[in-house]
CSV table of C-alpha atoms and ligand atoms in Angstrom, one decimal:
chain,number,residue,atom,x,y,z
A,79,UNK,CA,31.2,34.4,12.6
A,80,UNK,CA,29.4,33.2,15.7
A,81,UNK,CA,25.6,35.2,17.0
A,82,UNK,CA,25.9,37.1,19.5
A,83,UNK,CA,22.8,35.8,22.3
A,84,UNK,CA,21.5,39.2,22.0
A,85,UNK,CA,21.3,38.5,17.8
A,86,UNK,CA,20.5,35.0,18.1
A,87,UNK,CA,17.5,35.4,20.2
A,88,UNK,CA,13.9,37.2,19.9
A,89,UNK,CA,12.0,39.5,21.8
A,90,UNK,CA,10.4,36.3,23.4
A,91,UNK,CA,13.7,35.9,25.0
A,92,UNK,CA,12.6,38.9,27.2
A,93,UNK,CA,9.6,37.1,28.1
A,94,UNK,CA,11.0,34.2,29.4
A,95,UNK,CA,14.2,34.9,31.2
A,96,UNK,CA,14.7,31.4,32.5
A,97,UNK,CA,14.8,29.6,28.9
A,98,UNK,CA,17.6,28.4,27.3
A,99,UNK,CA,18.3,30.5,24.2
A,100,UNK,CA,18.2,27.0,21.5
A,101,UNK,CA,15.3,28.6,19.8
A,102,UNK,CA,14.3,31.7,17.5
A,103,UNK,CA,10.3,31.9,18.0
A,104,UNK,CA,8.2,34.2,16.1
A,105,UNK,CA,6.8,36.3,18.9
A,106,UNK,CA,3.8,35.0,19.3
A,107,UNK,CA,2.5,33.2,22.7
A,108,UNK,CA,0.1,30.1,22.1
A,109,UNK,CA,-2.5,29.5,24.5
A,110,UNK,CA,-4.8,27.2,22.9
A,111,UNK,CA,-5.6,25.7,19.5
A,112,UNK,CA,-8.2,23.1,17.4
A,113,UNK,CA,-7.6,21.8,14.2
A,114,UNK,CA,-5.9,24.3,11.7
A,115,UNK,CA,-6.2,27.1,13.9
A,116,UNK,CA,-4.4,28.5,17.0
A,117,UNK,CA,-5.1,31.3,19.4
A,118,UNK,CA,-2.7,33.5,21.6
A,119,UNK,CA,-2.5,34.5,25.1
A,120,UNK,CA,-4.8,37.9,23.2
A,121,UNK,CA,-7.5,36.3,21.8
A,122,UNK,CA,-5.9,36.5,18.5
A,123,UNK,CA,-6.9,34.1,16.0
A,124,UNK,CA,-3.2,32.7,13.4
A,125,UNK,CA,-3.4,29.8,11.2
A,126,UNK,CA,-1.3,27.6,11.5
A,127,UNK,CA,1.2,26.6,8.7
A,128,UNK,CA,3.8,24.9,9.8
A,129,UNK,CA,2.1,21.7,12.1
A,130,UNK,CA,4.7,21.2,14.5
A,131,UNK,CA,7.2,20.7,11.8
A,132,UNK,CA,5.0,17.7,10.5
A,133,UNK,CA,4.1,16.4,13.7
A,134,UNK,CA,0.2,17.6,13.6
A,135,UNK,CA,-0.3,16.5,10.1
A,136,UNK,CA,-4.4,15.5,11.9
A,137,UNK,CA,-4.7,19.2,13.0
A,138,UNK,CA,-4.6,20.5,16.6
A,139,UNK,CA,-6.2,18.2,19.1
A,140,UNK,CA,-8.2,15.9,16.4
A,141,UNK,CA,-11.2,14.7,18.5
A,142,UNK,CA,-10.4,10.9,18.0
A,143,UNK,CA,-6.7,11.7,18.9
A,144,UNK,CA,-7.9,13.6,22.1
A,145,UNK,CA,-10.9,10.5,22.3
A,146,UNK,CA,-7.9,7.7,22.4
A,147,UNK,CA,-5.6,9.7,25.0
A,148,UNK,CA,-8.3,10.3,27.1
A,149,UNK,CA,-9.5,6.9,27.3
A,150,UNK,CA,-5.9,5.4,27.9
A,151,UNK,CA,-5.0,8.3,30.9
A,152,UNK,CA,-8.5,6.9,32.1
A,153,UNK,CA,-6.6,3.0,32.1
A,154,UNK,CA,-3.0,3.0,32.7
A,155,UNK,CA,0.0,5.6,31.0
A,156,UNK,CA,3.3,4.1,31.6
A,157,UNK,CA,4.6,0.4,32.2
A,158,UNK,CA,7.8,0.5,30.8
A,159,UNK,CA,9.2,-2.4,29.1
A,160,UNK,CA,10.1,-4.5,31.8
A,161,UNK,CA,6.5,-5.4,31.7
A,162,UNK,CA,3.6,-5.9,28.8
A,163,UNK,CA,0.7,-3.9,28.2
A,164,UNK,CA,-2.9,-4.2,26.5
A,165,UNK,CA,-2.1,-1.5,24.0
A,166,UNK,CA,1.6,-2.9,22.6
A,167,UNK,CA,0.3,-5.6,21.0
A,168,UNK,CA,-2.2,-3.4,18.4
A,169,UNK,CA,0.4,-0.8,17.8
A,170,UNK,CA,3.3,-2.5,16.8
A,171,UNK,CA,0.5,-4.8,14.6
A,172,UNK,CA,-0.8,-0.9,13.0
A,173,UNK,CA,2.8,0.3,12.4
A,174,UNK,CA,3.6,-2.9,10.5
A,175,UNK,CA,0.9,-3.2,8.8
A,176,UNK,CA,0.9,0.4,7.4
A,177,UNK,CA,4.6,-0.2,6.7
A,178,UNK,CA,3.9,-3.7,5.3
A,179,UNK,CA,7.0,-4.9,7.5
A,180,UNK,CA,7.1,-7.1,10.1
A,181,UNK,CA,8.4,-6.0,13.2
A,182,UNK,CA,8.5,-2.1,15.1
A,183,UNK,CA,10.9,-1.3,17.5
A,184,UNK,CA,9.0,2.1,19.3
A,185,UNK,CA,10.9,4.8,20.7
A,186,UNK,CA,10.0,8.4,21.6
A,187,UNK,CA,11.8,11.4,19.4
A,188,UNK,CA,12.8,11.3,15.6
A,189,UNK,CA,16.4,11.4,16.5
A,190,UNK,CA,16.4,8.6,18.9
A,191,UNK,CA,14.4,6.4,15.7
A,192,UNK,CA,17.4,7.2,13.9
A,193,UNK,CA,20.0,6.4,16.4
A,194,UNK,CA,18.1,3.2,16.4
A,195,UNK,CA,18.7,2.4,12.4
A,196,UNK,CA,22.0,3.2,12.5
A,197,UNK,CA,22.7,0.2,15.3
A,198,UNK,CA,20.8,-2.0,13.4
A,199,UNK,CA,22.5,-1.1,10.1
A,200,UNK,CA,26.1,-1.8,12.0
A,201,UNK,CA,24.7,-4.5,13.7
A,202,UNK,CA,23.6,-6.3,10.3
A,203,UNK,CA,26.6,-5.1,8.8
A,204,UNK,CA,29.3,-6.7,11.0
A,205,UNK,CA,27.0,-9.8,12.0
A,206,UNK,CA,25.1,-10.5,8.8
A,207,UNK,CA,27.2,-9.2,6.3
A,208,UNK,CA,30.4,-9.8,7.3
A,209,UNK,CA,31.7,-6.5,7.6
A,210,UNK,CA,35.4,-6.3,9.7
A,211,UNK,CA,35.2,-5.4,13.1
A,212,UNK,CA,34.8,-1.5,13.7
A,213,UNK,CA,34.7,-1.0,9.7
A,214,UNK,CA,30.8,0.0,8.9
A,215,UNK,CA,29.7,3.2,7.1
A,216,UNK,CA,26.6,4.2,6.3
A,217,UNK,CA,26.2,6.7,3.2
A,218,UNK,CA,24.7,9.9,4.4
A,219,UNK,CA,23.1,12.8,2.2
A,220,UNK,CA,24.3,16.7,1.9
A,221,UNK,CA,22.3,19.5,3.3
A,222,UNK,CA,20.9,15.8,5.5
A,223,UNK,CA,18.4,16.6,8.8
A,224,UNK,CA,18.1,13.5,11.0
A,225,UNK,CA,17.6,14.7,14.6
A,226,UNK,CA,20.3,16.3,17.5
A,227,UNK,CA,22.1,13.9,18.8
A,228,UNK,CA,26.2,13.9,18.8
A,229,UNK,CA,26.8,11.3,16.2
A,230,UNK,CA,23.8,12.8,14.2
A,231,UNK,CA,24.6,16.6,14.2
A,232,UNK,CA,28.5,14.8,13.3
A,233,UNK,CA,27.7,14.0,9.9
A,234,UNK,CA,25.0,17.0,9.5
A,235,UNK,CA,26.8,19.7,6.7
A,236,UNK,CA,25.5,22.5,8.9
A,237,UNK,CA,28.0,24.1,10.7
A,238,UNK,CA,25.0,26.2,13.2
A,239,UNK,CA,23.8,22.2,14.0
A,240,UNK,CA,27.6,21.2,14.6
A,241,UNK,CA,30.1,23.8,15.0
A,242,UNK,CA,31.8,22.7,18.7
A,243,UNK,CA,30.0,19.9,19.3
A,244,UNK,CA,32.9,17.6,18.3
A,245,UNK,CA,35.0,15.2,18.5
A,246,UNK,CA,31.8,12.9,16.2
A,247,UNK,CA,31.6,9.8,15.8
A,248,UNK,CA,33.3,8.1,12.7
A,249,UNK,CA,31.9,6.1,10.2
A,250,UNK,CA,29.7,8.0,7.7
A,251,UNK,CA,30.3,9.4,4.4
A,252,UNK,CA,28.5,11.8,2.7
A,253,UNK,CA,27.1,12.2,-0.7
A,254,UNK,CA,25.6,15.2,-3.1
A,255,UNK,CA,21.1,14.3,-2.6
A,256,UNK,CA,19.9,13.3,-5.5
A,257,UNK,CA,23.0,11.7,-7.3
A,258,UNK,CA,22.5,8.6,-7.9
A,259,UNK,CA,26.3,8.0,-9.7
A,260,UNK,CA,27.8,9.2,-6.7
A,261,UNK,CA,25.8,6.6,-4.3
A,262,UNK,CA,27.6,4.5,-6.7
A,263,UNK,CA,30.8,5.3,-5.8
A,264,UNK,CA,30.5,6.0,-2.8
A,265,UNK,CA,29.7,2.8,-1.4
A,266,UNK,CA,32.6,0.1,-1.1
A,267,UNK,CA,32.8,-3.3,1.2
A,268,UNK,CA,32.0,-1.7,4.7
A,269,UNK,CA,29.5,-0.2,3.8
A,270,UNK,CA,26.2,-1.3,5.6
A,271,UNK,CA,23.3,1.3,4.8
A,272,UNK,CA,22.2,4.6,3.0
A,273,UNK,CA,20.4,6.4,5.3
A,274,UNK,CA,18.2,9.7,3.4
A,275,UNK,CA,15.1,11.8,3.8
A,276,UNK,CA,13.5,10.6,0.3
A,277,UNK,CA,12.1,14.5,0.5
A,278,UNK,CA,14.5,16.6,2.6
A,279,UNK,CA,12.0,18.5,4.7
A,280,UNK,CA,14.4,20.9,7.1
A,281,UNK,CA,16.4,22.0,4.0
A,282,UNK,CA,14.0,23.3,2.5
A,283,UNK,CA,11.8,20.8,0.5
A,284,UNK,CA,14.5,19.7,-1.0
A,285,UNK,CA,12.9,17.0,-4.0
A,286,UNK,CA,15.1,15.0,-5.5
A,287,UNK,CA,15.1,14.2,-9.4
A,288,UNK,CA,12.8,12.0,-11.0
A,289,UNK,CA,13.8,8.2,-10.5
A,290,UNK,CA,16.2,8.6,-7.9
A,291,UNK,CA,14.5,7.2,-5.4
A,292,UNK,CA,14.0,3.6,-7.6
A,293,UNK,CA,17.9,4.1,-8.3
A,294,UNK,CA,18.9,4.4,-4.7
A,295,UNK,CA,16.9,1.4,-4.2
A,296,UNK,CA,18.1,-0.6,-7.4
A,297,UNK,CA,22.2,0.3,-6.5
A,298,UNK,CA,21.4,-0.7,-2.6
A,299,UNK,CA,20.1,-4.1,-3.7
A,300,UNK,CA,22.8,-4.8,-6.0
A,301,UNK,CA,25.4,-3.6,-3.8
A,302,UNK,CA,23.8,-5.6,-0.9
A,303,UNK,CA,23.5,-2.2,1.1
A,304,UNK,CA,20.8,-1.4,3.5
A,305,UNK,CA,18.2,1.3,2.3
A,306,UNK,CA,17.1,3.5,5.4
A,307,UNK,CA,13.9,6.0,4.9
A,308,UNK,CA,14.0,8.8,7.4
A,309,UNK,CA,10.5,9.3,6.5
A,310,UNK,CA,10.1,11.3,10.1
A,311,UNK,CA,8.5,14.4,7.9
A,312,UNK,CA,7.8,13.4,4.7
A,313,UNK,CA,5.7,10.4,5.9
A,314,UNK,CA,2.2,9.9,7.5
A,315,UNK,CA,0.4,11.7,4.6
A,316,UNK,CA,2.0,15.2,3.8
A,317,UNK,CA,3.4,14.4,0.2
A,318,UNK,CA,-0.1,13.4,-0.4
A,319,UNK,CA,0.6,9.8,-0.1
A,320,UNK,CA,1.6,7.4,2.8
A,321,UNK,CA,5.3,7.6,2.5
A,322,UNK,CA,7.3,9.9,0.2
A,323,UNK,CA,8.9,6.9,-0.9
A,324,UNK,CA,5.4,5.6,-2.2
A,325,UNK,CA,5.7,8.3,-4.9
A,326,UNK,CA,8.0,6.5,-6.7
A,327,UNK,CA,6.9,2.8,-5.4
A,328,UNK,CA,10.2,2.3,-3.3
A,329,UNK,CA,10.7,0.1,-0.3
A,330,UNK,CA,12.8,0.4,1.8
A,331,UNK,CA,14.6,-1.8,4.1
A,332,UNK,CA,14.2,0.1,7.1
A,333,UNK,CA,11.3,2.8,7.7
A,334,UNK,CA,12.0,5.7,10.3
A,335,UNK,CA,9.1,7.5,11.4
A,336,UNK,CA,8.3,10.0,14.1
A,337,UNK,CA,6.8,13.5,14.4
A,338,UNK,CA,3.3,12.7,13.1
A,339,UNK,CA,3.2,9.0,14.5
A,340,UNK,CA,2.2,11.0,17.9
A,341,UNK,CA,-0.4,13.1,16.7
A,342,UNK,CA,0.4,15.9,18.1
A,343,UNK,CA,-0.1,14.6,21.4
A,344,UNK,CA,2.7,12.5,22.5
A,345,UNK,CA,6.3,12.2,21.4
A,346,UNK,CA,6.3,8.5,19.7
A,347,UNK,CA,8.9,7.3,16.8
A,348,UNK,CA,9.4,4.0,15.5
A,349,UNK,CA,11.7,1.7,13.5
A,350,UNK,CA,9.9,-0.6,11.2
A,351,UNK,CA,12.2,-3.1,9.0
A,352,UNK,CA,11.2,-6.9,8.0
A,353,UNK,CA,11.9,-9.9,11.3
A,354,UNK,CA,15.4,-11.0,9.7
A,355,UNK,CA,17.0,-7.6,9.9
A,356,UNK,CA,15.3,-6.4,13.3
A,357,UNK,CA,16.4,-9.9,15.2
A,358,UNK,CA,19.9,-8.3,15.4
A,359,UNK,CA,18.1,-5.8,18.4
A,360,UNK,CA,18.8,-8.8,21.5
A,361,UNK,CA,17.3,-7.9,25.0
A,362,UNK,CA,19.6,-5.5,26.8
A,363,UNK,CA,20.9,-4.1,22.7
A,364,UNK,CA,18.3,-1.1,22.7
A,365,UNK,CA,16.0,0.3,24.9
A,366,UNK,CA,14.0,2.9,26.1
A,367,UNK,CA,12.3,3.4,29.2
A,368,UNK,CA,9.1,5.5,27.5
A,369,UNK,CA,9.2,3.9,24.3
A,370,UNK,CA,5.9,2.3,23.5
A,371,UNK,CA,4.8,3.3,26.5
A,372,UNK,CA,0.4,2.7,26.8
A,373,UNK,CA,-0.2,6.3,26.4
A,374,UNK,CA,2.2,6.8,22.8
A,375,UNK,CA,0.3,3.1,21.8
A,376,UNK,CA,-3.1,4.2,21.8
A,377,UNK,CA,-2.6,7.2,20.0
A,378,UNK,CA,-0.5,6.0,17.5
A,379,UNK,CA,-3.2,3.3,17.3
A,380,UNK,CA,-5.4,5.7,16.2
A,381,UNK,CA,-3.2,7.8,14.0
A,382,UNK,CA,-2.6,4.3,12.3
A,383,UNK,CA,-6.5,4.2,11.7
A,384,UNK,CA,-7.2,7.8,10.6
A,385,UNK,CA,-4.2,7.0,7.6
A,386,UNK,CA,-5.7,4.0,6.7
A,387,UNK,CA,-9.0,5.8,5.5
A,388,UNK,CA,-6.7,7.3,2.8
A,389,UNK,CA,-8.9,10.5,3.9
A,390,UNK,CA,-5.8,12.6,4.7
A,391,UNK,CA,-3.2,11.6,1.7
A,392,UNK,CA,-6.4,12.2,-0.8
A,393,UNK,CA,-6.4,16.1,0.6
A,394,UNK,CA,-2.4,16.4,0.8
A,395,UNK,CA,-2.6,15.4,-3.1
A,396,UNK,CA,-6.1,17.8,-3.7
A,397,UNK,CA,-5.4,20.6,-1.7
A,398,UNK,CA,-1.4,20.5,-2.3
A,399,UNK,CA,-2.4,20.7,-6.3
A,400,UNK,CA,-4.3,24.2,-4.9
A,401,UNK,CA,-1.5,25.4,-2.8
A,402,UNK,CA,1.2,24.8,-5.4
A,403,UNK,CA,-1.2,26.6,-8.1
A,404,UNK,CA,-1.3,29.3,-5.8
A,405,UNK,CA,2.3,29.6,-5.6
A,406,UNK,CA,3.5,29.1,-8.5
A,407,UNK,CA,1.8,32.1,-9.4
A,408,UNK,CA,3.9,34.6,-6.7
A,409,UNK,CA,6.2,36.7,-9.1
A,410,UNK,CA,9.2,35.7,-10.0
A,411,UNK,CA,10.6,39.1,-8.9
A,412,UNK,CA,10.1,38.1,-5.5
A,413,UNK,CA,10.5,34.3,-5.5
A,414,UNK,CA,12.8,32.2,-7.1
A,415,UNK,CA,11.0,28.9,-7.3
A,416,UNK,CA,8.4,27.0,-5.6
A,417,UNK,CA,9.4,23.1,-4.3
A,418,UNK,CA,6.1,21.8,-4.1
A,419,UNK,CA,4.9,17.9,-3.3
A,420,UNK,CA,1.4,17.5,-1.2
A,421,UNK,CA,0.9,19.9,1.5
A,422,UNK,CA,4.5,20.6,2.0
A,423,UNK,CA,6.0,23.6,0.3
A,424,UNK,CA,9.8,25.8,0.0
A,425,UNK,CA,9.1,29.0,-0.8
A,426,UNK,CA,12.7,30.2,-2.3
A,427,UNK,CA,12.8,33.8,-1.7
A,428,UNK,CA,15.1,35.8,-4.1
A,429,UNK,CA,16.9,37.6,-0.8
A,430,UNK,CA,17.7,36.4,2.5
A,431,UNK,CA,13.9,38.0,4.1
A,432,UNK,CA,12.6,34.9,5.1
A,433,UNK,CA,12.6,35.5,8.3
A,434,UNK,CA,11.0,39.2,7.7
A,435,UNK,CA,8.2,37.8,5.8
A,436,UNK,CA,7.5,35.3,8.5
A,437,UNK,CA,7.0,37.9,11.3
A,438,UNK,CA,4.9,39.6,8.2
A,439,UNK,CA,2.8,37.1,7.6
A,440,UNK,CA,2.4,36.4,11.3
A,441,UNK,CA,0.6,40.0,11.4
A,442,UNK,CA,-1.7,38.9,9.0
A,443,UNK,CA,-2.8,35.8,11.0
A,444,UNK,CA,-1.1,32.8,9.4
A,445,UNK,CA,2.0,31.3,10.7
A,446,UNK,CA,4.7,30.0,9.4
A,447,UNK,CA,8.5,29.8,9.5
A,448,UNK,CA,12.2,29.9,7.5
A,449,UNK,CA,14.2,27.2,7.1
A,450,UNK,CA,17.4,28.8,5.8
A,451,UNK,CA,17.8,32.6,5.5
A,452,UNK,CA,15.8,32.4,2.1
A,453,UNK,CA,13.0,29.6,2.1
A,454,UNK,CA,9.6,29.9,3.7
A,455,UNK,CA,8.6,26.3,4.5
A,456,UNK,CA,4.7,25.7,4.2
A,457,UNK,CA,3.5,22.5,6.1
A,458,UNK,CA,0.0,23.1,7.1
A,459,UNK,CA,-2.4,20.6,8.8
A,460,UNK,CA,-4.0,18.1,6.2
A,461,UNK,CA,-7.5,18.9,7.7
A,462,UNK,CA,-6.6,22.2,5.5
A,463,UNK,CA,-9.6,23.7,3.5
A,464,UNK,CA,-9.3,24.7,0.2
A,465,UNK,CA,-10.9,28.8,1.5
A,466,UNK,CA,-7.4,28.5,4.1
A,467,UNK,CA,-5.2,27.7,1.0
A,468,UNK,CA,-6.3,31.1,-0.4
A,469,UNK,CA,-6.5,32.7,2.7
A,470,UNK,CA,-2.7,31.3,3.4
A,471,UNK,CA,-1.6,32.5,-0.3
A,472,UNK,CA,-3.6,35.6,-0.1
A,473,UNK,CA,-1.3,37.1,3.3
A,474,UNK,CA,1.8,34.7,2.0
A,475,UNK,CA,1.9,37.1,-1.2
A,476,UNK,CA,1.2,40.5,0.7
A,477,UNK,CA,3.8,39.7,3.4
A,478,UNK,CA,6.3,39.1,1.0
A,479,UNK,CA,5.1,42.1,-1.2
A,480,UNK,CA,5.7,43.9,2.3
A,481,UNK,CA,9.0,43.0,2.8
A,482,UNK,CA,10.2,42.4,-1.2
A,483,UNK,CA,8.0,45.4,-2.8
A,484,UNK,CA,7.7,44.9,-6.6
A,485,UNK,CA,9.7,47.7,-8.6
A,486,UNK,CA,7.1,49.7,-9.7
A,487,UNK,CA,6.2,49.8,-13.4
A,488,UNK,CA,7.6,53.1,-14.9
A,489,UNK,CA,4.6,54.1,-17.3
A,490,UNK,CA,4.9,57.2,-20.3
B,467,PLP,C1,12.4,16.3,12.9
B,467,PLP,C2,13.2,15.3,12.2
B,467,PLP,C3,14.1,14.4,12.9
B,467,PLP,C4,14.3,14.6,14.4
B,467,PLP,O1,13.1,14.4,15.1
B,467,PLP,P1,13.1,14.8,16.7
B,467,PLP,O2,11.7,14.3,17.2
B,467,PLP,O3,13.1,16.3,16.7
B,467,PLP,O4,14.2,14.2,17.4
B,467,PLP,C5,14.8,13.5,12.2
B,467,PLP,N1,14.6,13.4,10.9
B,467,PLP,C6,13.9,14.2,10.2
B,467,PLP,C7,13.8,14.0,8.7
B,467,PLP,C8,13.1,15.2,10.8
B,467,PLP,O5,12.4,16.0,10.1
């Protein structure tokens, strides 16, 4: 069944008759924003709960975010590569150290992080190795999200991400998430990495079970198989720690960040692995013109700093035991189960509303948005107060009570 543009698209689509039709937006038109909260073109006043997807984990415009860029647009924005800059040097030393690799290759989007892993994976595989020429697969999850590029969206299990993009590039195999037997069996002599969202955010909050995360890392080891974190929106503090894969004291071989790195003010990714496996990247192998670029540097710089106070994982851990409290006590009438870990929360519906009780509880002031026809994913700024928790839970249990009314008790 393919949408229809007039189905796939919003009202918004009216309202802006010169944009492509990639995107469903709530109908709401953002003019300005600090911290937690965000105003529209009306004056009107929405929380906001979903961050950017992750990427404004430090709120809207954090003033030492906004402090950093200012200074740098004051200094110099954009070398590229082909020269150095002042600010390279202290960012790729932040990134490593809050990874506790070695080396950061910096690039600009999540997906172009993760095009970056997957050369250095084949790279390793067929140089280091010893994998035959053209032979290397990498072990990819179901239900996976890893960014919009062709050879991503290839192995992606979501046919409204692929459907007619093909012909995809070869050389992946997928698993069930979460199954650590079939990692097991999955992997054979070419194989050169498992790349995985430890949490998968776009699916829904997907956690896996207890452990898996050590056995992924155990089998990779023992199979001599790289371990890839696409920690683009777990990491940087919303599962309440550093990485998700801190919550079960994994390291991986390679780290993938993005979204959050930037602040909410720039676009920056990065690759982070340890100097043996990064050496394969030659001058001329990988590039990017903006990558790293002065601008990116001092902010991530500064995000770097803000983690390392440990201020923001501490509230993702406080105020995420508040928010799961909160909805784990919705009705199991109307929701089927909570996935909860930090400040990032599914919301499994027991019908296909989600959508509905988005634009719901966009009336009441707090935004948010489905991932799936049935999940309402939570992932509000970690500057959060415990009074917006409630006041999130508070319209996140009307709306849905609006859309998914309770039957009513017969009484007599
Ligand atoms: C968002 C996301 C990406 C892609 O990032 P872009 O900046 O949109 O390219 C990749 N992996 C994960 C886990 C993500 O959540």
């Amino acid at each position: 069944m393919h949408e229809t543009p007039a189905d796939a698209g919003g009202p918004v689509t009216h309202l802006e008759p010169h944009s492509a039709n990639n995107y469903h937006p709530l109908p709401v038109v953002i003019a300005e924003a600090e911290g937690t909260w965000v105003t529209d073109t009306e004056g009107r006043r929405y929380l906001d709960c979903l961050a950017g997807y992750s990427a404004l984990n430090f709120g809207h415009r954090h003033p030492d975010l906004i402090a950093a860029a200012h200074a740098q647009l004051d200094r110099v924005t954009l070398t590229s590569r082909a020269f150095r800059h002042d600010r390279f040097a202290d960012f790729t030393a932040a990134v490593a150290r809050l990874t506790g690799m070695d080396v950061v290759l910096p690039m600009n989007t999540g997906a172009e992080a993760v095009e970056t892993a997957i050369k250095l994976a084949r790279r390793w595989g067929y140089r280091v190795k010893g994998v035959a020429a053209g032979q290397a697969t990498i072990v990819v999850m179901d239900s996976n999200f890893h960014g919009r590029t062709t050879t991503i969206v290839g192995f992606s299990d979501d046919p409204v991400a692929h459907e007619d993009f093909g012909p995809f590039a070869p050389g992946f195999v997928r698993i069930p998430f979460g199954d650590a037997a079939a990692l097991e069996a999955a992997i054979d002599d070419t194989t050169v990495a498992v790349l995985l969202e430890p949490i998968q955010g776009e699916a829904g909050i997907i956690v896996p079970p207890e452990g898996y995360l050590r056995e992924v890392r155990r089998i990779t080891h023992e199979r001599g198989v790289l371990m890839i974190a696409d920690e683009i929106q777990s990491g940087l503090g919303r599962t309440g720690t550093t990485f998700a894969c801190d919550l079960e004291d994994v390291v991986p071989d390679v780290f993938v960040l993005g979204k959050a790195l930037g602040g909410g003010v720039v676009p920056v990714s990065a690759v982070a692995a340890r100097r043996e496996l990064m050496d394969v990247f030659t001058p001329g192998s990988h590039g990017s013109t903006f990558g790293g670029n002065p601008l990116a540097a001092a902010v991530a710089t500064e995000v770097v700093r803000l983690l390392e106070t440990g201020v923001y994982q501490a509230r993702g851990r406080e105020l995420g035991d508040r928010l799961a409290t909160r909805l784990r006590a919705l009705p199991s009438s109307q929701v089927a189960e909570v996935r909860c870990i930090g400040l990032w929360a599914g919301v499994e519906l027991v019908a296909p509303v989600a959508r509905a009780v988005s634009e719901a509880l966009m009336t009441r002031g707090v935004l948010a948005k489905d991932t799936h026809a049935t999940t309402i994913r939570l992932a509000p700024p970690l500057t959060i107060t415990a009074e917006e928790i409630d006041l999130l839970a508070d319209a996140l249990a009307a709306a849905i009570d609006e859309v998914l009314p309770v039957p009513a008790v017969t009484t007599g």
